[in-house]
Coordinates of C-alpha atoms (C1' of nucleotides) in Angstrom, one line a residue:
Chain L
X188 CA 140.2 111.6 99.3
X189 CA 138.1 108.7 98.2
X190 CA 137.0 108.5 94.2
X191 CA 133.4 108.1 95.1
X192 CA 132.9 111.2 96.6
X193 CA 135.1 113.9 95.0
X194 CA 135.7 114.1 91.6
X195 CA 139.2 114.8 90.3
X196 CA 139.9 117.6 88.2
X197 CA 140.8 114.8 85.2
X198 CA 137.1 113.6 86.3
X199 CA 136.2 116.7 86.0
X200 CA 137.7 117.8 82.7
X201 CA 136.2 114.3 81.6
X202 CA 132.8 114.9 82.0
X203 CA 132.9 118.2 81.0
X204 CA 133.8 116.6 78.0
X205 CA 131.8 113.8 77.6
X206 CA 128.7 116.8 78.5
X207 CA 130.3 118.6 75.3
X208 CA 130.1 115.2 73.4
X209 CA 126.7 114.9 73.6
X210 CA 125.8 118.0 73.1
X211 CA 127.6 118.3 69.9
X212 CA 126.0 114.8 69.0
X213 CA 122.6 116.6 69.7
X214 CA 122.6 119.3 67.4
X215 CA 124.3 117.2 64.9
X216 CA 127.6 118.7 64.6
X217 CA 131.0 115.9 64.6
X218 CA 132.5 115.8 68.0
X219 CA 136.2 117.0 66.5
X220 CA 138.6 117.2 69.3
X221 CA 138.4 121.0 68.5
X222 CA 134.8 121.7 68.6
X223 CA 134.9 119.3 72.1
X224 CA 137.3 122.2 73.6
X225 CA 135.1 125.1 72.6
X226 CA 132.2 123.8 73.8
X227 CA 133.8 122.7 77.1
X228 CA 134.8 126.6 77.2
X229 CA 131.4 127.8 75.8
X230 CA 129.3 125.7 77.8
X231 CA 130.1 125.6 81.1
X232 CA 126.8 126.5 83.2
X233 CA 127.3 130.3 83.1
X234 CA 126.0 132.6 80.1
X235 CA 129.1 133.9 78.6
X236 CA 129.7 136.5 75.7
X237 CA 132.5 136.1 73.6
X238 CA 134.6 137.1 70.3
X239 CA 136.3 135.0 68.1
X240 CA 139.7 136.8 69.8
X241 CA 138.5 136.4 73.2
X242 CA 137.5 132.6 72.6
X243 CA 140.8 132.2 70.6
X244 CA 142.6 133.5 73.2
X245 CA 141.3 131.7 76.3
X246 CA 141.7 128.6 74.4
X247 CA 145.0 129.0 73.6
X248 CA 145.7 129.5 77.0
X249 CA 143.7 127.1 78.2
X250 CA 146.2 125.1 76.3
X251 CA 143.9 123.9 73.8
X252 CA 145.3 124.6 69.9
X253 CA 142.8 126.0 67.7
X254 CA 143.5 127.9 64.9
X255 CA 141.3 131.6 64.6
X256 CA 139.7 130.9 61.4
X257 CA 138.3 127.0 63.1
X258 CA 137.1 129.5 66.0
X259 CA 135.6 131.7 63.4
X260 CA 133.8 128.6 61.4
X261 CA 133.0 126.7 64.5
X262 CA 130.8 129.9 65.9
X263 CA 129.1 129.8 62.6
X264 CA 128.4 126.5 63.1
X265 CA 127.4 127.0 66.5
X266 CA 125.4 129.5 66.0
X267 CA 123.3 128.0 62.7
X268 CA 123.3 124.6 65.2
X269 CA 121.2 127.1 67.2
X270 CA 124.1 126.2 70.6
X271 CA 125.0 130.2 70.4
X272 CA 122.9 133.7 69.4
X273 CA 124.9 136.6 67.4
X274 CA 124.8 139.8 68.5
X275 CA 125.1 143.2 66.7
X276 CA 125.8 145.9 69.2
X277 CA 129.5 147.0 67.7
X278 CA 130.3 147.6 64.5
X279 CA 133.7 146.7 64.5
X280 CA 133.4 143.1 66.0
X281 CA 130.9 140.1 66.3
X282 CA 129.7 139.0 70.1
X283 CA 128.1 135.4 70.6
X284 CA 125.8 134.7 73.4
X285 CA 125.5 131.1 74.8
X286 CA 122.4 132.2 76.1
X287 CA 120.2 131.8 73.5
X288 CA 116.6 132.3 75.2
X289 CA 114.7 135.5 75.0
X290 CA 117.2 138.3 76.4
X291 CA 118.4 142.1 76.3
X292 CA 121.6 143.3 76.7
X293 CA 123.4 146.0 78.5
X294 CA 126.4 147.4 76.6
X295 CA 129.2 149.3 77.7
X296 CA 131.0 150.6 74.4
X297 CA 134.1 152.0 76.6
X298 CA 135.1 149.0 77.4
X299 CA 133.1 146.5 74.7
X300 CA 131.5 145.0 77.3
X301 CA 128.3 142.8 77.5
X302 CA 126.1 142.2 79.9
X303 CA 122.5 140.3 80.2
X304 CA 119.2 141.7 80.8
X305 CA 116.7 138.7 82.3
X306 CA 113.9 138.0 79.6
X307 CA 111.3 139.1 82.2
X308 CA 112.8 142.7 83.0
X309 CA 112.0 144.7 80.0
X310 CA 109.1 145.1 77.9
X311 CA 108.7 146.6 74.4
X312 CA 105.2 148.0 73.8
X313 CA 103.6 149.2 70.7
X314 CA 105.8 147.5 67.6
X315 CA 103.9 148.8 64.8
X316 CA 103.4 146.1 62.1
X317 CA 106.1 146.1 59.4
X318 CA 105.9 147.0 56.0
X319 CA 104.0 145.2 53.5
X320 CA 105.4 141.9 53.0
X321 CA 107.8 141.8 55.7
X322 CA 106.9 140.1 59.1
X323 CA 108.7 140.5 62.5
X324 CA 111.7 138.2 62.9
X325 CA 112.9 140.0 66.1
X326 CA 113.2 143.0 68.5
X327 CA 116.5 143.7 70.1
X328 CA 117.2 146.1 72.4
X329 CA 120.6 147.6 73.7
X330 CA 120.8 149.8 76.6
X331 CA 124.1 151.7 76.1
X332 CA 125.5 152.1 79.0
X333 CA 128.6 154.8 80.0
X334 CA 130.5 155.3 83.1
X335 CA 128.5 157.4 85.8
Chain W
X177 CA 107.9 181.1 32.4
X178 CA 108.3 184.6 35.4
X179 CA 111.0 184.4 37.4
X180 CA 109.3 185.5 40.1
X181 CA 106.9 182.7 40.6
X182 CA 108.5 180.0 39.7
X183 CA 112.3 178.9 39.9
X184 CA 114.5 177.3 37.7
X185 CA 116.5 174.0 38.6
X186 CA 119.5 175.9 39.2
X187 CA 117.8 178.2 41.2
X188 CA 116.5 175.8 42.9
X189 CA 120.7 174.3 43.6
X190 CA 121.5 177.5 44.3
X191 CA 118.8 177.8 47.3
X192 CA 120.3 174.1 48.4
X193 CA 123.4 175.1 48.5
X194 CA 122.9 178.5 50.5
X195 CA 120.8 176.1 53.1
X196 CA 123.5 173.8 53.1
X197 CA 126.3 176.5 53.9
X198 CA 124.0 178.0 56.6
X199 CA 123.5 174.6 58.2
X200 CA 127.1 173.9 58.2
X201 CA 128.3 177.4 59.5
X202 CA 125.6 176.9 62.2
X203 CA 127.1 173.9 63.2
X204 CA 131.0 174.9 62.9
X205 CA 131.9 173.3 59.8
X206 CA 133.6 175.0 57.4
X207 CA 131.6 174.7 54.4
X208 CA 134.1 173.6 51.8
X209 CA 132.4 172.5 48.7
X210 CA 132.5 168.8 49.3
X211 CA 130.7 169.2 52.5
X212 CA 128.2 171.3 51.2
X213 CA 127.9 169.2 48.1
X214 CA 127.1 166.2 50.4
X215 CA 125.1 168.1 53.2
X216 CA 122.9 168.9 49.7
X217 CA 122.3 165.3 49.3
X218 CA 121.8 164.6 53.1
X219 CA 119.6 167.2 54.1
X220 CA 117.4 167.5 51.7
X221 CA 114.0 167.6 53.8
X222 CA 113.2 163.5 53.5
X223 CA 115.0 161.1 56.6
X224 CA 117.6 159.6 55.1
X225 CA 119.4 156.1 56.1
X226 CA 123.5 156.2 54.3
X227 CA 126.2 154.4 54.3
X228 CA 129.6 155.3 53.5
X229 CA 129.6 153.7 50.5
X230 CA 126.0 154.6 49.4
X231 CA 126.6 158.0 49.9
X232 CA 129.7 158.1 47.9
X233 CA 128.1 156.6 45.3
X234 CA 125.0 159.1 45.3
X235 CA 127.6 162.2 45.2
X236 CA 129.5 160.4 42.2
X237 CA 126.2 160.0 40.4
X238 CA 125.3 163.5 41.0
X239 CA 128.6 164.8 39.6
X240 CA 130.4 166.1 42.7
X241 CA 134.0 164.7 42.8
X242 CA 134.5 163.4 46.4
X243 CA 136.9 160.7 47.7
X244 CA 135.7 158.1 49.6
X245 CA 138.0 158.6 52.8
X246 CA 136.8 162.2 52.6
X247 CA 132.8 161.0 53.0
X248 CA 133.7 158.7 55.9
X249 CA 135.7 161.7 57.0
X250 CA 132.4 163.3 57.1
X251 CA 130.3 161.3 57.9
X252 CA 131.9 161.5 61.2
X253 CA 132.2 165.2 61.5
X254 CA 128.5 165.7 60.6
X255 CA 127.8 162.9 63.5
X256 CA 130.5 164.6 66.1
X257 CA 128.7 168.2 65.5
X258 CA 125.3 166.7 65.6
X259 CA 123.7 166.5 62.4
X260 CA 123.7 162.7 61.9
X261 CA 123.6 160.1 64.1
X262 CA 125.3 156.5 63.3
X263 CA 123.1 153.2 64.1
X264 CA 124.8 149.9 64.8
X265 CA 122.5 147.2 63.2
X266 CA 124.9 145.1 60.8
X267 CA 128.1 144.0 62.0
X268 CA 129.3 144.8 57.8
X269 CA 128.5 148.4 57.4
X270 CA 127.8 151.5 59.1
X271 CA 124.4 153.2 58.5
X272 CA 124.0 157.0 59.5
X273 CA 120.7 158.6 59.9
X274 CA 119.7 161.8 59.3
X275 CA 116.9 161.7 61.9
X276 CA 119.2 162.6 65.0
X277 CA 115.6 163.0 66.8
X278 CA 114.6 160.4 69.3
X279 CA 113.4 157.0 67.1
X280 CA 114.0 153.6 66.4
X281 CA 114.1 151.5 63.3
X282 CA 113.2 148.6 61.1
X283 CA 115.8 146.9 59.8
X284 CA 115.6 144.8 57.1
X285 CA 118.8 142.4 56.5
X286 CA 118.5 140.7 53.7
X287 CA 118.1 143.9 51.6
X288 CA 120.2 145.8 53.9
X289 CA 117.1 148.3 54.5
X290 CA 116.5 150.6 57.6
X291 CA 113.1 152.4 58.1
X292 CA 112.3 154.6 61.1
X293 CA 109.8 154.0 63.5
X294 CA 108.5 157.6 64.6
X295 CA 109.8 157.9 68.2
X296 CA 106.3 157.6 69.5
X297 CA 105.5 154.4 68.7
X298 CA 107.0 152.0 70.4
X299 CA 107.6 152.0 74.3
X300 CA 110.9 150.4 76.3
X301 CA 109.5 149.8 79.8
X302 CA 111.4 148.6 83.4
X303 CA 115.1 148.9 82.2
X304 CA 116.8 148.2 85.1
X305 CA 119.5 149.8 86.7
X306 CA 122.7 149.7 85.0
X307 CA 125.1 148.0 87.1
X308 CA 127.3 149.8 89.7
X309 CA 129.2 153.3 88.3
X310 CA 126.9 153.3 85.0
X311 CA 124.5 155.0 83.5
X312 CA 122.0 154.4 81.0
X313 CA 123.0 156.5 78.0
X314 CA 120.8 155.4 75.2
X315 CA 118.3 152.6 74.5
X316 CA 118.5 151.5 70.9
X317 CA 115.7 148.9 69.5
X318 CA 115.8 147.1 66.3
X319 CA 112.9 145.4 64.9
X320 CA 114.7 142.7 62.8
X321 CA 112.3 142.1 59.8
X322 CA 112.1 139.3 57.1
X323 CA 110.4 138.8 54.0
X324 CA 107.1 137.3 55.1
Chain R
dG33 C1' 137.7 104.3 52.7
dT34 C1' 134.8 108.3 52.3
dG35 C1' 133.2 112.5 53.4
dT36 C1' 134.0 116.1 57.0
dT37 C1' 136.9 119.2 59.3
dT38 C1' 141.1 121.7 60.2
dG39 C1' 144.8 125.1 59.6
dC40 C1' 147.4 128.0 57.1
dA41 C1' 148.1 131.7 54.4
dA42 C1' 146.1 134.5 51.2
dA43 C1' 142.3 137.3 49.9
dG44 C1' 138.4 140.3 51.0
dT45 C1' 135.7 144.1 53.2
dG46 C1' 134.8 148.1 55.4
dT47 C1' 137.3 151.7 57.6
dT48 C1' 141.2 154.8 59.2
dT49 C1' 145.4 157.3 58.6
dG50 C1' 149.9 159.8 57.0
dC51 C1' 151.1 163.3 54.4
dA52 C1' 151.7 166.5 50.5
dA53 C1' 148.8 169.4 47.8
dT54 C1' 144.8 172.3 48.0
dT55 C1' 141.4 175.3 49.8
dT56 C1' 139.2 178.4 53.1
dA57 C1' 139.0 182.5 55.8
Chain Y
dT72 C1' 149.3 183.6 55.0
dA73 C1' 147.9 180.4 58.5
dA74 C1' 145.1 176.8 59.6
dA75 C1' 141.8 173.5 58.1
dT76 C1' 140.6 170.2 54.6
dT77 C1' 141.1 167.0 50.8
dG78 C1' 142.6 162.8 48.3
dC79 C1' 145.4 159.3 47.5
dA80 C1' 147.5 155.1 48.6
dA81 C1' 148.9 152.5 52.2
dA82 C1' 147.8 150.5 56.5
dC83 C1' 144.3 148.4 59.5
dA84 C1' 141.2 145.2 62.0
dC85 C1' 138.2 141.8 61.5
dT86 C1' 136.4 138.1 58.8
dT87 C1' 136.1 134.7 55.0
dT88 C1' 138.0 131.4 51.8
dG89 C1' 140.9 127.8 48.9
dC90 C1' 143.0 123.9 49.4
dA91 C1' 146.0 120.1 51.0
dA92 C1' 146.6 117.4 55.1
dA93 C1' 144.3 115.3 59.1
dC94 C1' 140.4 113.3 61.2
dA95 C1' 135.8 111.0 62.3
dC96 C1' 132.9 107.4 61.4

DNA sequence: GTGTTTGCAAAGTGTTTGCAATTTA
DNA sequence: TAAATTGCAAACACTTTGCAAACAC
């Protein structure tokens, strides 16, 4: 299997780092070794919706030690960095986006499940103009979804 | 001052407080007094946005002696049986609206603020499909506002 | 070195629950 | 009287915070 052309998973693992490097570098946040393995997680090319649980969790398994409350800060972080989007669709827990361009979401409250609609797909017509002295910051729609 | 033509503020509690039980029999709640003391305050004629704690708060003020796990309790029967209807806009608090009617809101966050939209208004167009074995169940939309 | 970040454990917040006492029908 | 409801206090789930040790630059 020659090096030049197929990467090992280190390589792999590596880049995906050094990729997480840079980004981090880009919006100005320290590289720590813990915000590196987030990101690597975070980032990887598809859109993903997490918790703070369900990152803690695949991280820990991933074997990567991170403590819940640095998971907590660093979505915070993330999320003011403008890397991730917050999302209110549940009342009893927090959802971050990595897909932070113009979206909708499906959401399946049985099973707490997220799922993106394209920007394109939906169109909201007719926002009536807020309130004196307030101006639009955004529209979000949910489409609550339920087993057929 | 006749009695006939014009009625006094008790009267006018009294009246409240036969709507109140009518409501709540119509519905299959037993009216005990706290529910009718906080179906007074609810359904009053005006939309009204609550929380939990706002409402407790507003039944305190007003003299009726009702626990706060006994207005959450509420809250949730008066959603179940169809009088309210909870919205999910702040990942803090839950807000329950006494507009069960078709509508959507402004929400202001940094005052914590909800205002309806009249259901006319605004138009969702091309929501596509659910995925595979679900069905659309609701489409909730939240214009985020800001101070301007 | 110096300022930032982490992790723990403790505290905080909104909400739910177990259960004895009370109330409704 | 029988069944439903209440209120308290404790339990809960999720999230934030204070602070000493560890780390990045």
């Amino acid at each position: 299997m020659p090096r030049q052309t197929k990467q090992t998973a280190k390589d792999h693992a590596a880049d995906t780092d050094t990729a997480a490097v840079a980004r981090l570098r880009a919006f100005g946040l320290r590289p720590t070794r813990q915000r590196r393995e987030l990101a690597g997680l975070l980032f990887d090319g598809c859109d993903r919706h997490v918790t703070a649980e369900s990152l803690h969790d695949e991280a820990t398994h991933a074997g990567a030690r991170v403590s819940l409350a640095t998971v907590y800060n660093t979505l915070h972080q993330f999320t003011e960095a403008g890397l991730l989007r917050q999302i209110v669709v549940d009342a009893a827990r927090s959802y971050f986006d990595t897909n932070v361009g113009d979206h909708q979401h499906f959401f399946h409250e049985e099973d707490g499940l997220l799922i993106d609609i394209p920007s394109q797909t939906i169109a909201v017509s007719n926002v009536p103009a807020p309130p004196e002295g307030l101006a639009v910051d955004r529209v979000d729609v949910v489409v609550r979804v339920k087993r057929a």
